[in-house]
mmCIF file of C-alpha atoms in Angstrom:
data_model
loop_
_atom_site.group_PDB
_atom_site.id
_atom_site.type_symbol
_atom_site.label_atom_id
_atom_site.label_comp_id
_atom_site.label_asym_id
_atom_site.label_seq_id
_atom_site.Cartn_x
_atom_site.Cartn_y
_atom_site.Cartn_z
ATOM 1 C CA ILE J 7 38.683 -6.774 9.424
ATOM 2 C CA LYS J 8 35.833 -9.169 9.934
ATOM 3 C CA VAL J 9 34.931 -10.237 13.457
ATOM 4 C CA VAL J 10 32.785 -13.234 13.949
ATOM 5 C CA ASP J 11 31.016 -15.856 16.651
ATOM 6 C CA PHE J 12 34.261 -16.517 18.668
ATOM 7 C CA GLY J 13 30.922 -18.352 21.614
ATOM 8 C CA LEU J 14 32.186 -15.894 23.799
ATOM 9 C CA VAL J 15 29.366 -14.071 24.772
ATOM 10 C CA LYS J 16 27.693 -14.387 28.381
ATOM 11 C CA ASP J 17 25.809 -11.942 29.985
ATOM 12 C CA ARG J 18 26.925 -10.752 33.283
ATOM 13 C CA PHE J 19 23.284 -9.185 34.096
ATOM 14 C CA ALA J 20 20.857 -12.349 34.046
ATOM 15 C CA ASP J 21 19.654 -14.123 37.571
ATOM 16 C CA ASP J 22 21.734 -17.651 36.745
ATOM 17 C CA ALA J 23 25.144 -15.470 35.397
ATOM 18 C CA ARG J 24 27.346 -16.738 38.351
ATOM 19 C CA ILE J 25 25.159 -20.407 38.401
ATOM 20 C CA THR J 26 27.653 -23.490 36.641
ATOM 21 C CA ARG J 27 25.316 -26.446 35.382
ATOM 22 C CA ALA J 28 27.346 -29.357 34.925
ATOM 23 C CA ASN J 29 28.455 -30.384 31.535
ATOM 24 C CA ALA J 30 27.872 -26.934 30.575
ATOM 25 C CA ILE J 31 30.850 -24.284 29.362
ATOM 26 C CA THR J 32 30.106 -21.078 27.884
ATOM 27 C CA GLY J 33 32.430 -20.376 25.194
ATOM 28 C CA THR J 34 34.996 -21.854 22.645
ATOM 29 C CA PRO J 35 36.927 -23.626 25.541
ATOM 30 C CA LEU J 36 40.068 -23.019 22.802
ATOM 31 C CA TYR J 37 40.246 -19.260 22.604
ATOM 32 C CA MET J 38 38.579 -19.362 26.788
ATOM 33 C CA ALA J 39 40.460 -16.859 28.978
ATOM 34 C CA PRO J 40 41.502 -18.083 32.365
ATOM 35 C CA GLU J 41 39.262 -16.142 33.719
ATOM 36 C CA SER J 42 36.201 -17.446 32.641
ATOM 37 C CA ILE J 43 37.144 -20.732 33.156
ATOM 38 C CA ASP J 44 36.846 -20.444 37.121
ATOM 39 C CA PRO J 45 33.612 -19.834 38.362
ATOM 40 C CA ASN J 46 34.376 -17.651 40.904
ATOM 41 C CA GLN J 47 36.849 -15.220 39.244
ATOM 42 C CA GLU J 48 35.127 -12.170 37.775
ATOM 43 C CA VAL J 49 35.305 -12.120 34.210
ATOM 44 C CA ASP J 50 35.745 -8.407 32.267
ATOM 45 C CA HIS J 51 36.287 -7.409 28.911
ATOM 46 C CA ARG J 52 39.796 -8.230 29.035
ATOM 47 C CA ALA J 53 38.296 -12.116 28.437
ATOM 48 C CA ASP J 54 37.898 -10.977 24.963
ATOM 49 C CA LEU J 55 41.031 -10.026 24.360
ATOM 50 C CA TYR J 56 43.113 -12.788 25.821
ATOM 51 C CA ALA J 57 40.107 -14.825 23.195
ATOM 52 C CA VAL J 58 42.093 -11.866 20.217
ATOM 53 C CA GLY J 59 45.364 -12.395 21.334
ATOM 54 C CA GLY J 60 44.589 -16.616 21.005
ATOM 55 C CA VAL J 61 43.239 -15.706 16.872
ATOM 56 C CA GLY J 62 46.618 -13.549 16.598
ATOM 57 C CA TYR J 63 47.877 -16.967 18.012
ATOM 58 C CA TYR J 64 46.321 -18.703 15.473
ATOM 59 C CA LEU J 65 47.460 -16.593 12.099
ATOM 60 C CA LEU J 66 51.358 -16.662 13.281
ATOM 61 C CA CYS J 67 51.705 -20.105 14.069
ATOM 62 C CA GLY J 68 48.788 -21.843 12.576
ATOM 63 C CA VAL J 69 47.995 -24.357 15.169
ATOM 64 C CA GLU J 70 45.607 -23.640 18.434
ATOM 65 C CA LEU J 71 47.420 -22.710 21.512
ATOM 66 C CA PHE J 72 47.197 -25.928 23.059
ATOM 67 C CA GLU J 73 46.601 -29.239 22.253
ATOM 68 C CA ALA J 74 45.001 -32.024 24.390
ATOM 69 C CA GLU J 75 43.570 -35.214 24.834
ATOM 70 C CA ASN J 76 40.419 -34.108 26.005
ATOM 71 C CA LEU J 77 38.625 -30.865 27.346
ATOM 72 C CA PHE J 78 39.873 -30.808 30.943
ATOM 73 C CA GLN J 79 43.237 -30.918 29.802
ATOM 74 C CA LEU J 80 42.606 -28.298 27.393
ATOM 75 C CA LEU J 81 41.152 -25.707 30.526
ATOM 76 C CA GLN J 82 43.659 -26.784 32.583
ATOM 77 C CA LEU J 83 46.264 -25.443 30.521
ATOM 78 C CA GLN J 84 44.321 -22.775 29.806
ATOM 79 C CA SER J 85 44.428 -22.131 32.902
ATOM 80 C CA THR J 86 47.741 -22.288 33.686
ATOM 81 C CA THR J 87 50.631 -22.594 30.889
ATOM 82 C CA LEU J 88 51.636 -19.956 28.647
ATOM 83 C CA PRO J 89 51.468 -20.866 25.469
ATOM 84 C CA ASP J 90 54.739 -20.699 23.677
ATOM 85 C CA PRO J 91 55.943 -18.173 22.073
ATOM 86 C CA PRO J 92 54.560 -17.739 18.161
ATOM 87 C CA SER J 93 59.031 -17.477 17.241
ATOM 88 C CA LEU J 94 59.341 -20.933 19.265
ATOM 89 C CA ARG J 95 56.618 -22.400 18.426
ATOM 90 C CA THR J 96 56.698 -22.103 14.494
ATOM 91 C CA GLY J 97 60.145 -21.730 14.012
ATOM 92 C CA VAL J 98 60.095 -18.813 11.853
ATOM 93 C CA ALA J 99 61.094 -15.516 12.787
ATOM 94 C CA ILE J 100 58.554 -12.916 14.122
ATOM 95 C CA PRO J 101 58.914 -9.033 14.555
ATOM 96 C CA ASN J 102 59.656 -8.802 18.462
ATOM 97 C CA ASP J 103 56.825 -6.143 19.375
ATOM 98 C CA LEU J 104 54.034 -7.649 17.316
ATOM 99 C CA GLU J 105 54.815 -11.144 19.501
ATOM 100 C CA ARG J 106 55.134 -8.881 22.523
ATOM 101 C CA VAL J 107 51.650 -7.973 21.709
ATOM 102 C CA ILE J 108 49.875 -11.329 21.147
ATOM 103 C CA MET J 109 51.464 -12.479 23.696
ATOM 104 C CA LYS J 110 50.108 -9.674 26.035
ATOM 105 C CA CYS J 111 46.410 -9.847 25.711
ATOM 106 C CA LEU J 112 47.089 -14.342 26.684
ATOM 107 C CA ALA J 113 48.907 -13.611 29.915
ATOM 108 C CA LYS J 114 46.697 -15.060 32.498
ATOM 109 C CA ALA J 115 45.770 -12.499 34.829
ATOM 110 C CA PRO J 116 43.840 -10.069 32.886
ATOM 111 C CA HIS J 117 45.251 -7.140 34.588
ATOM 112 C CA ASP J 118 48.125 -8.396 32.603
ATOM 113 C CA ARG J 119 46.761 -8.267 29.774
ATOM 114 C CA PRO J 120 45.588 -4.500 27.582
ATOM 115 C CA ASP J 121 43.037 -2.349 29.418
ATOM 116 C CA SER J 122 41.277 -1.913 26.205
ATOM 117 C CA ALA J 123 40.628 -2.383 23.116
ATOM 118 C CA GLU J 124 42.082 0.835 21.991
ATOM 119 C CA GLU J 125 45.065 0.675 24.411
ATOM 120 C CA LEU J 126 45.870 -3.075 21.984
ATOM 121 C CA ASP J 127 44.593 -1.435 18.456
ATOM 122 C CA ARG J 128 47.720 1.244 19.392
ATOM 123 C CA MET J 129 50.011 -1.532 20.538
ATOM 124 C CA LEU J 130 49.572 -3.251 16.965
ATOM 125 C CA ALA J 131 49.727 0.356 15.258
ATOM 126 C CA ALA J 132 53.037 0.897 16.987
ATOM 127 C CA CYS J 133 54.501 -2.184 15.368
ATOM 128 C CA ALA J 134 57.609 -1.519 13.294
ATOM 129 C CA ASP J 135 55.281 -3.575 10.280
ATOM 130 C CA ALA J 136 51.924 -2.173 10.832
ATOM 131 C CA SER J 137 52.125 0.398 7.805
ATOM 132 C CA GLY J 138 53.267 -2.141 5.734
ATOM 133 C CA TRP J 139 50.359 -4.048 5.691
ATOM 134 C CA THR J 140 47.977 -2.574 3.488
ATOM 135 C CA PRO J 141 43.847 -3.301 2.354
ATOM 136 C CA GLU J 142 45.264 -3.878 -0.891
ATOM 137 C CA LEU J 143 48.345 -6.619 0.083
ATOM 138 C CA ALA J 144 45.344 -8.272 1.908
ATOM 139 C CA HIS J 145 43.331 -8.731 -0.928
ATOM 140 C CA ALA J 146 46.347 -10.398 -3.311
ATOM 141 C CA TRP J 147 47.674 -12.921 -0.679
ATOM 142 C CA TRP J 148 43.851 -13.946 -0.040
ATOM 143 C CA ARG J 149 43.118 -13.959 -4.096
ATOM 144 C CA GLN J 150 46.290 -16.289 -4.016
ATOM 145 C CA HIS J 151 45.874 -17.944 -1.263
ATOM 146 C CA LEU J 152 42.131 -18.922 -1.868
ATOM 147 C CA SER J 153 42.961 -20.392 -5.145
ATOM 148 C CA GLU J 154 45.572 -22.283 -4.627
ATOM 149 C CA ARG J 155 43.977 -23.975 -1.710
ATOM 150 C CA THR J 156 40.455 -24.932 -4.407
ATOM 151 C CA ALA J 157 43.373 -25.549 -6.943
ATOM 152 C CA PRO J 158 44.293 -29.613 -7.463
ATOM 153 C CA SER J 159 47.014 -30.517 -6.115
ATOM 154 C CA SER J 160 48.959 -33.640 -5.185
ATOM 155 C CA THR J 161 51.528 -32.175 -3.022
ATOM 156 C CA PRO J 162 50.836 -29.071 -0.854
ATOM 157 C CA SER J 163 52.445 -26.026 -2.023
ATOM 158 C CA PRO J 164 55.045 -24.321 0.642
ATOM 159 C CA THR J 165 53.063 -20.949 0.404
ATOM 160 C CA SER J 166 49.734 -22.863 1.330
ATOM 161 C CA PRO J 167 47.973 -22.039 4.136
ATOM 162 C CA VAL J 168 47.435 -24.780 6.993
ATOM 163 C CA ALA J 169 44.746 -26.243 7.406
ATOM 164 C CA PRO J 170 42.357 -25.975 10.724
ATOM 165 C CA THR J 171 43.830 -28.033 13.807
ATOM 166 C CA VAL J 172 41.577 -29.822 15.159
ATOM 167 C CA ILE J 173 42.672 -29.840 19.005
ATOM 168 C CA LEU J 174 40.047 -32.081 20.737
ATOM 169 C CA ARG J 175 41.379 -35.148 19.276
ATOM 170 C CA ARG J 176 37.955 -37.638 20.077
ATOM 171 C CA ALA J 177 34.534 -37.267 21.048
ATOM 172 C CA LEU J 178 34.017 -36.034 24.344
ATOM 173 C CA PRO J 179 30.681 -38.188 26.028
ATOM 174 C CA VAL J 180 28.539 -35.599 26.954
ATOM 175 C CA SER J 181 26.329 -37.081 30.275
ATOM 176 C CA GLU J 182 22.925 -36.058 30.950
ATOM 177 C CA SER J 183 23.961 -35.858 34.733
#
């Protein structure tokens, strides 16, 4: 597994860590935990577990947690709305245990999420299908899907990976005030 910057880093010990600024967002809105949106709430390591849940959701569904017309609407959905479970969103059977783990990571209240990355690791390892996926299978899957992605074709294959989804449909104006 390779973890890449989700844009979620916040220096909790900096002097201005609790100060909000106009037009400033700390984090990538598509993966921000609800508590990181509200400047009055404490943010801890469980915000990262929310982001991992968002990435897992995308990997299962091929779409982001929410579709929104603008940044404000997206942040409101992140703060107040649970996404549909992946099996409802895709119409494809998703193992119940895996779906429960992903949805637990996406809980709105931090205390309802796994307590640590280690707990999340144990929960994922306990999923019935966890032992069936090996690094060799992962490499084979990527080789197949990357070659399909680069092969010229006018019609996408039913097994082609879903193209990345852009949720914000129009550019948001940024004011300097």
